C-alpha positions as YAML, in Angstrom:
chain: A
units: angstrom
residues:
- id: 1
  name: MET
  ca: [-59.81, 13.05, 24.33]
- id: 2
  name: PRO
  ca: [-58.08, 16.39, 24.74]
- id: 3
  name: LYS
  ca: [-57.20, 18.19, 21.65]
- id: 4
  name: SER
  ca: [-53.49, 18.40, 22.58]
- id: 5
  name: PHE
  ca: [-53.41, 14.58, 23.17]
- id: 6
  name: ARG
  ca: [-54.86, 13.99, 19.69]
- id: 7
  name: LEU
  ca: [-52.24, 16.11, 18.04]
- id: 8
  name: LEU
  ca: [-49.45, 14.07, 19.67]
- id: 9
  name: ALA
  ca: [-50.95, 10.75, 19.28]
- id: 10
  name: GLY
  ca: [-51.30, 10.87, 15.44]
- id: 11
  name: PRO
  ca: [-47.70, 11.44, 14.76]
- id: 12
  name: LEU
  ca: [-46.57, 8.91, 17.30]
- id: 13
  name: LEU
  ca: [-48.75, 6.24, 16.13]
- id: 14
  name: THR
  ca: [-47.50, 6.82, 12.51]
- id: 15
  name: LEU
  ca: [-43.86, 6.43, 13.59]
- id: 16
  name: LEU
  ca: [-44.45, 3.27, 15.57]
- id: 17
  name: THR
  ca: [-46.50, 1.71, 12.76]
- id: 18
  name: SER
  ca: [-43.79, 2.55, 10.21]
- id: 19
  name: LEU
  ca: [-41.12, 0.58, 12.06]
- id: 20
  name: PRO
  ca: [-40.50, -3.11, 11.20]
- id: 21
  name: ALA
  ca: [-42.47, -5.36, 13.48]
- id: 22
  name: ALA
  ca: [-39.43, -7.03, 14.76]
- id: 23
  name: ALA
  ca: [-37.64, -3.73, 15.70]
- id: 24
  name: ASP
  ca: [-36.15, -3.76, 19.19]
- id: 25
  name: MET
  ca: [-34.53, -0.32, 19.69]
- id: 26
  name: THR
  ca: [-33.72, -1.34, 23.34]
- id: 27
  name: ARG
  ca: [-30.93, -3.68, 22.49]
- id: 28
  name: CYS
  ca: [-29.11, -0.62, 21.16]
- id: 29
  name: LEU
  ca: [-29.18, 1.31, 24.41]
- id: 30
  name: ASP
  ca: [-26.34, -0.70, 25.97]
- id: 31
  name: LEU
  ca: [-23.88, -0.16, 23.10]
- id: 32
  name: ALA
  ca: [-21.16, 2.35, 24.34]
- id: 33
  name: ASP
  ca: [-19.54, 2.95, 20.87]
- id: 34
  name: ASP
  ca: [-21.44, 5.79, 19.08]
- id: 35
  name: ASP
  ca: [-20.92, 4.34, 15.59]
- id: 36
  name: ALA
  ca: [-22.03, 0.97, 16.74]
- id: 37
  name: ARG
  ca: [-25.12, 2.34, 18.52]
- id: 38
  name: LEU
  ca: [-26.21, 4.37, 15.44]
- id: 39
  name: ALA
  ca: [-25.63, 1.39, 13.22]
- id: 40
  name: CYS
  ca: [-27.85, -0.65, 15.60]
- id: 41
  name: TYR
  ca: [-30.72, 1.96, 15.21]
- id: 42
  name: ASP
  ca: [-30.31, 2.00, 11.56]
- id: 43
  name: GLU
  ca: [-30.57, -1.84, 11.44]
- id: 44
  name: GLU
  ca: [-33.69, -1.95, 13.57]
- id: 45
  name: ALA
  ca: [-35.30, 0.70, 11.56]
- id: 46
  name: GLY
  ca: [-34.66, -1.09, 8.38]
- id: 47
  name: TYR
  ca: [-32.18, 1.39, 6.95]
- id: 48
  name: ALA
  ca: [-29.61, 0.15, 4.40]
- id: 49
  name: PRO
  ca: [-26.81, 2.34, 3.01]
- id: 50
  name: ALA
  ca: [-27.13, 2.99, -0.66]
- id: 51
  name: ALA
  ca: [-25.43, 0.58, -2.98]
- id: 52
  name: GLY
  ca: [-21.90, 1.37, -3.80]
- id: 53
  name: THR
  ca: [-21.55, 3.77, -0.79]
- id: 54
  name: PRO
  ca: [-18.25, 3.10, 1.02]
- id: 55
  name: SER
  ca: [-18.55, 2.54, 4.68]
- id: 56
  name: ASP
  ca: [-16.29, 4.52, 7.20]
- id: 57
  name: THR
  ca: [-14.29, 1.23, 7.76]
- id: 58
  name: ASP
  ca: [-13.79, 0.90, 3.94]
- id: 59
  name: GLN
  ca: [-12.60, 4.52, 3.72]
- id: 60
  name: ALA
  ca: [-10.31, 4.02, 6.76]
- id: 61
  name: ASP
  ca: [-8.90, 0.74, 5.22]
- id: 62
  name: ALA
  ca: [-8.22, 2.56, 1.90]
- id: 63
  name: GLY
  ca: [-6.22, 5.14, 3.65]
- id: 64
  name: THR
  ca: [-4.00, 2.70, 5.70]
- id: 65
  name: ASP
  ca: [-3.45, -0.27, 3.23]
- id: 66
  name: THR
  ca: [0.28, -0.75, 2.89]
- id: 67
  name: GLY
  ca: [0.01, -3.98, 0.89]
- id: 68
  name: ASP
  ca: [2.82, -6.54, 1.16]
- id: 69
  name: TRP
  ca: [5.34, -3.86, 1.79]
- id: 70
  name: THR
  ca: [7.51, -4.05, 4.93]
- id: 71
  name: ILE
  ca: [8.50, -0.65, 6.68]
- id: 72
  name: ASP
  ca: [11.33, -0.05, 8.99]
- id: 73
  name: VAL
  ca: [12.11, 3.16, 10.60]
- id: 74
  name: GLU
  ca: [15.30, 4.05, 12.66]
- id: 75
  name: LYS
  ca: [17.29, 7.01, 13.76]
- id: 76
  name: SER
  ca: [20.53, 7.99, 11.85]
- id: 77
  name: VAL
  ca: [23.60, 7.61, 14.26]
- id: 78
  name: MET
  ca: [25.19, 10.45, 12.35]
- id: 79
  name: ASP
  ca: [22.70, 13.22, 12.50]
- id: 80
  name: ASP
  ca: [19.60, 11.98, 14.36]
- id: 81
  name: SER
  ca: [17.39, 12.25, 11.29]
- id: 82
  name: THR
  ca: [14.87, 9.48, 10.50]
- id: 83
  name: ASN
  ca: [15.77, 6.80, 8.22]
- id: 84
  name: VAL
  ca: [12.91, 4.82, 6.59]
- id: 85
  name: PHE
  ca: [13.21, 1.61, 4.66]
- id: 86
  name: LEU
  ca: [10.63, -0.15, 2.50]
- id: 87
  name: PHE
  ca: [11.10, -3.71, 1.43]
- id: 88
  name: LEU
  ca: [9.10, -6.04, -0.90]
- id: 89
  name: ASP
  ca: [9.79, -9.55, -2.03]
- id: 90
  name: ALA
  ca: [8.75, -11.03, -5.39]
- id: 91
  name: ASP
  ca: [5.94, -13.46, -5.37]
- id: 92
  name: GLN
  ca: [7.43, -15.01, -8.70]
- id: 93
  name: GLN
  ca: [10.90, -15.28, -9.87]
- id: 94
  name: THR
  ca: [13.57, -16.91, -11.95]
- id: 95
  name: ASN
  ca: [17.05, -17.07, -10.39]
- id: 96
  name: CYS
  ca: [20.64, -17.79, -11.34]
- id: 97
  name: PRO
  ca: [21.68, -21.48, -10.97]
- id: 98
  name: TYR
  ca: [22.07, -22.58, -7.30]
- id: 99
  name: LYS
  ca: [20.73, -19.32, -5.96]
- id: 100
  name: GLU
  ca: [17.44, -19.47, -3.88]
- id: 101
  name: ALA
  ca: [17.21, -16.06, -2.18]
- id: 102
  name: PRO
  ca: [14.22, -13.79, -3.06]
- id: 103
  name: HIS
  ca: [14.19, -11.00, -5.55]
- id: 104
  name: THR
  ca: [13.47, -7.87, -3.60]
- id: 105
  name: ILE
  ca: [12.56, -4.20, -4.20]
- id: 106
  name: ALA
  ca: [14.27, -1.85, -1.59]
- id: 107
  name: ILE
  ca: [13.50, 1.89, -1.15]
- id: 108
  name: ALA
  ca: [15.28, 3.99, 1.34]
- id: 109
  name: CYS
  ca: [15.45, 7.40, 2.88]
- id: 110
  name: ARG
  ca: [18.86, 7.70, 4.68]
- id: 111
  name: GLU
  ca: [19.98, 11.08, 6.02]
- id: 112
  name: ASN
  ca: [17.57, 12.95, 3.65]
- id: 113
  name: GLU
  ca: [18.76, 11.01, 0.43]
- id: 114
  name: THR
  ca: [16.31, 8.72, -1.49]
- id: 115
  name: ASN
  ca: [17.61, 5.43, -3.05]
- id: 116
  name: LEU
  ca: [15.90, 2.61, -4.80]
- id: 117
  name: TRP
  ca: [17.49, -0.70, -5.66]
- id: 118
  name: PHE
  ca: [16.69, -4.26, -6.96]
- id: 119
  name: ARG
  ca: [18.19, -7.39, -5.52]
- id: 120
  name: PHE
  ca: [18.09, -10.32, -7.85]
- id: 121
  name: GLY
  ca: [18.24, -13.48, -5.53]
- id: 122
  name: GLY
  ca: [21.82, -13.44, -4.79]
- id: 123
  name: CYS
  ca: [22.98, -13.12, -8.63]
- id: 124
  name: PHE
  ca: [26.16, -11.15, -9.22]
- id: 125
  name: MET
  ca: [25.13, -8.00, -10.70]
- id: 126
  name: SER
  ca: [27.31, -5.46, -12.66]
- id: 127
  name: ASP
  ca: [26.72, -2.37, -14.85]
- id: 128
  name: ILE
  ca: [29.63, -3.03, -17.20]
- id: 129
  name: GLN
  ca: [29.02, -3.90, -20.78]
- id: 130
  name: GLY
  ca: [25.30, -2.72, -20.51]
- id: 131
  name: LYS
  ca: [24.55, -5.27, -17.81]
- id: 132
  name: GLY
  ca: [23.01, -2.64, -15.61]
- id: 133
  name: ARG
  ca: [20.01, -2.12, -17.88]
- id: 134
  name: VAL
  ca: [16.79, -2.94, -16.00]
- id: 135
  name: THR
  ca: [13.63, -3.71, -18.06]
- id: 136
  name: TYR
  ca: [10.41, -3.28, -15.90]
- id: 137
  name: ARG
  ca: [6.71, -3.15, -16.71]
- id: 138
  name: LEU
  ca: [3.76, -1.78, -14.55]
- id: 139
  name: ASP
  ca: [0.49, -3.48, -14.87]
- id: 140
  name: SER
  ca: [-0.39, -3.61, -18.57]
- id: 141
  name: ASP
  ca: [1.76, -0.67, -19.54]
- id: 142
  name: GLN
  ca: [4.43, -0.88, -22.19]
- id: 143
  name: ALA
  ca: [7.65, -2.23, -20.88]
- id: 144
  name: ARG
  ca: [10.54, 0.26, -20.32]
- id: 145
  name: THR
  ca: [14.27, -0.09, -19.81]
- id: 146
  name: LYS
  ca: [16.56, 2.03, -17.67]
- id: 147
  name: SER
  ca: [20.12, 2.07, -16.81]
- id: 148
  name: PHE
  ca: [20.93, 1.17, -13.09]
- id: 149
  name: ARG
  ca: [24.21, 1.12, -11.12]
- id: 150
  name: GLU
  ca: [25.61, -1.83, -9.27]
- id: 151
  name: SER
  ca: [25.82, -1.85, -5.57]
- id: 152
  name: ASN
  ca: [29.22, -2.06, -3.72]
- id: 153
  name: ASN
  ca: [28.76, -5.70, -3.07]
- id: 154
  name: ASN
  ca: [27.41, -6.47, -6.69]
- id: 155
  name: MET
  ca: [24.31, -8.06, -5.08]
- id: 156
  name: ALA
  ca: [21.96, -5.27, -6.46]
- id: 157
  name: LEU
  ca: [21.36, -2.73, -9.12]
- id: 158
  name: GLY
  ca: [20.11, 0.60, -7.96]
- id: 159
  name: LEU
  ca: [19.33, 4.29, -8.53]
- id: 160
  name: TRP
  ca: [21.49, 5.95, -5.81]
- id: 161
  name: SER
  ca: [20.45, 9.43, -5.91]
- id: 162
  name: GLY
  ca: [17.07, 10.98, -5.26]
- id: 163
  name: GLY
  ca: [17.15, 12.80, -8.63]
- id: 164
  name: GLN
  ca: [17.00, 9.38, -10.33]
- id: 165
  name: ALA
  ca: [15.06, 7.37, -7.63]
- id: 166
  name: ILE
  ca: [12.11, 9.70, -7.04]
- id: 167
  name: PRO
  ca: [10.76, 9.87, -10.54]
- id: 168
  name: PHE
  ca: [11.09, 6.15, -10.91]
- id: 169
  name: ILE
  ca: [9.21, 5.51, -7.59]
- id: 170
  name: LYS
  ca: [6.42, 7.94, -8.52]
- id: 171
  name: GLU
  ca: [6.02, 5.82, -11.82]
- id: 172
  name: MET
  ca: [5.04, 2.95, -9.63]
- id: 173
  name: PHE
  ca: [2.19, 4.95, -7.99]
- id: 174
  name: GLY
  ca: [-1.40, 3.90, -9.06]
- id: 175
  name: HIS
  ca: [-0.21, 0.43, -10.16]
- id: 176
  name: GLU
  ca: [-0.63, -3.01, -8.69]
- id: 177
  name: ARG
  ca: [1.90, -5.25, -10.46]
- id: 178
  name: MET
  ca: [5.54, -4.78, -11.48]
- id: 179
  name: ILE
  ca: [7.67, -7.20, -13.50]
- id: 180
  name: VAL
  ca: [11.47, -6.43, -13.33]
- id: 181
  name: ARG
  ca: [14.14, -8.28, -15.46]
- id: 182
  name: ALA
  ca: [17.76, -7.92, -15.49]
- id: 183
  name: GLN
  ca: [21.02, -9.83, -16.78]
- id: 184
  name: PRO
  ca: [23.48, -10.89, -14.18]
- id: 185
  name: PHE
  ca: [27.09, -11.01, -14.97]
- id: 186
  name: SER
  ca: [27.89, -14.02, -17.07]
- id: 187
  name: GLU
  ca: [24.29, -15.49, -16.61]
- id: 188
  name: SER
  ca: [21.05, -15.73, -18.37]
- id: 189
  name: GLN
  ca: [18.40, -13.02, -17.66]
- id: 190
  name: VAL
  ca: [16.37, -13.27, -14.36]
- id: 191
  name: THR
  ca: [12.91, -11.88, -13.70]
- id: 192
  name: GLY
  ca: [10.86, -10.89, -10.53]
- id: 193
  name: HIS
  ca: [7.17, -10.43, -10.34]
- id: 194
  name: TYR
  ca: [5.85, -8.06, -7.55]
- id: 195
  name: ASP
  ca: [2.67, -7.00, -6.09]
- id: 196
  name: ILE
  ca: [3.31, -3.29, -5.51]
- id: 197
  name: ALA
  ca: [-0.20, -2.39, -4.38]
- id: 198
  name: GLY
  ca: [-0.33, -0.08, -1.44]
- id: 199
  name: ILE
  ca: [3.03, 1.64, -2.18]
- id: 200
  name: GLU
  ca: [1.45, 5.15, -2.07]
- id: 201
  name: THR
  ca: [0.39, 4.53, 1.56]
- id: 202
  name: ALA
  ca: [3.57, 2.56, 2.61]
- id: 203
  name: ILE
  ca: [5.90, 5.20, 1.38]
- id: 204
  name: LYS
  ca: [4.27, 8.20, 3.21]
- id: 205
  name: PRO
  ca: [6.72, 8.05, 6.23]
- id: 206
  name: LEU
  ca: [9.52, 7.79, 3.87]
- id: 207
  name: ARG
  ca: [8.45, 10.84, 1.81]
- id: 208
  name: GLU
  ca: [8.14, 12.70, 5.00]
- id: 209
  name: ALA
  ca: [11.54, 11.89, 6.24]
- id: 210
  name: CYS
  ca: [13.20, 12.86, 2.79]
- id: 211
  name: ASN
  ca: [11.00, 16.02, 2.32]
- id: 212
  name: TRP
  ca: [9.28, 15.05, -1.02]
...
């Protein structure tokens, strides 16, 4: 046997014998997608990612998960700026008598102004005599209370300026659950429970539109 052939044969034999007996690399050749083809070769070679190492898909999902938030985008008819709205319905709630509408968190960027408001299932809301105070709790954090203002139709309590709304919204970042309680006019307190996970991703277009 020529010396050059012996030099090549040794490493080649070692490579072939190191692969699993059932390895069939040929099936990977027909895969057009580069990532899928590489994964196929890894599988046939017996390679497994280290435990706890996130895949590319996991990382992509983490960056695109908007949770249960609904996102609406429209153009302002007044100045052609981008208006962005986020909505989230409560998954548990207590309502005023004879009211069945969902409790809702709404966040908006309208003509470069950020607002946040809570709707309480059709209850009549007012900020007189301390009724505009909203108590909220994020995950297992201590509950806090903040004064809100009534909406023009008295169906919501809100923070109607960016200076008030933006810090409140940022408090929600990094949390998954939010409980919101308020007292409608001449009624008992009502409470909504929200799954706010994904807000950091969902709110990105709104933050871009309102420049914060």
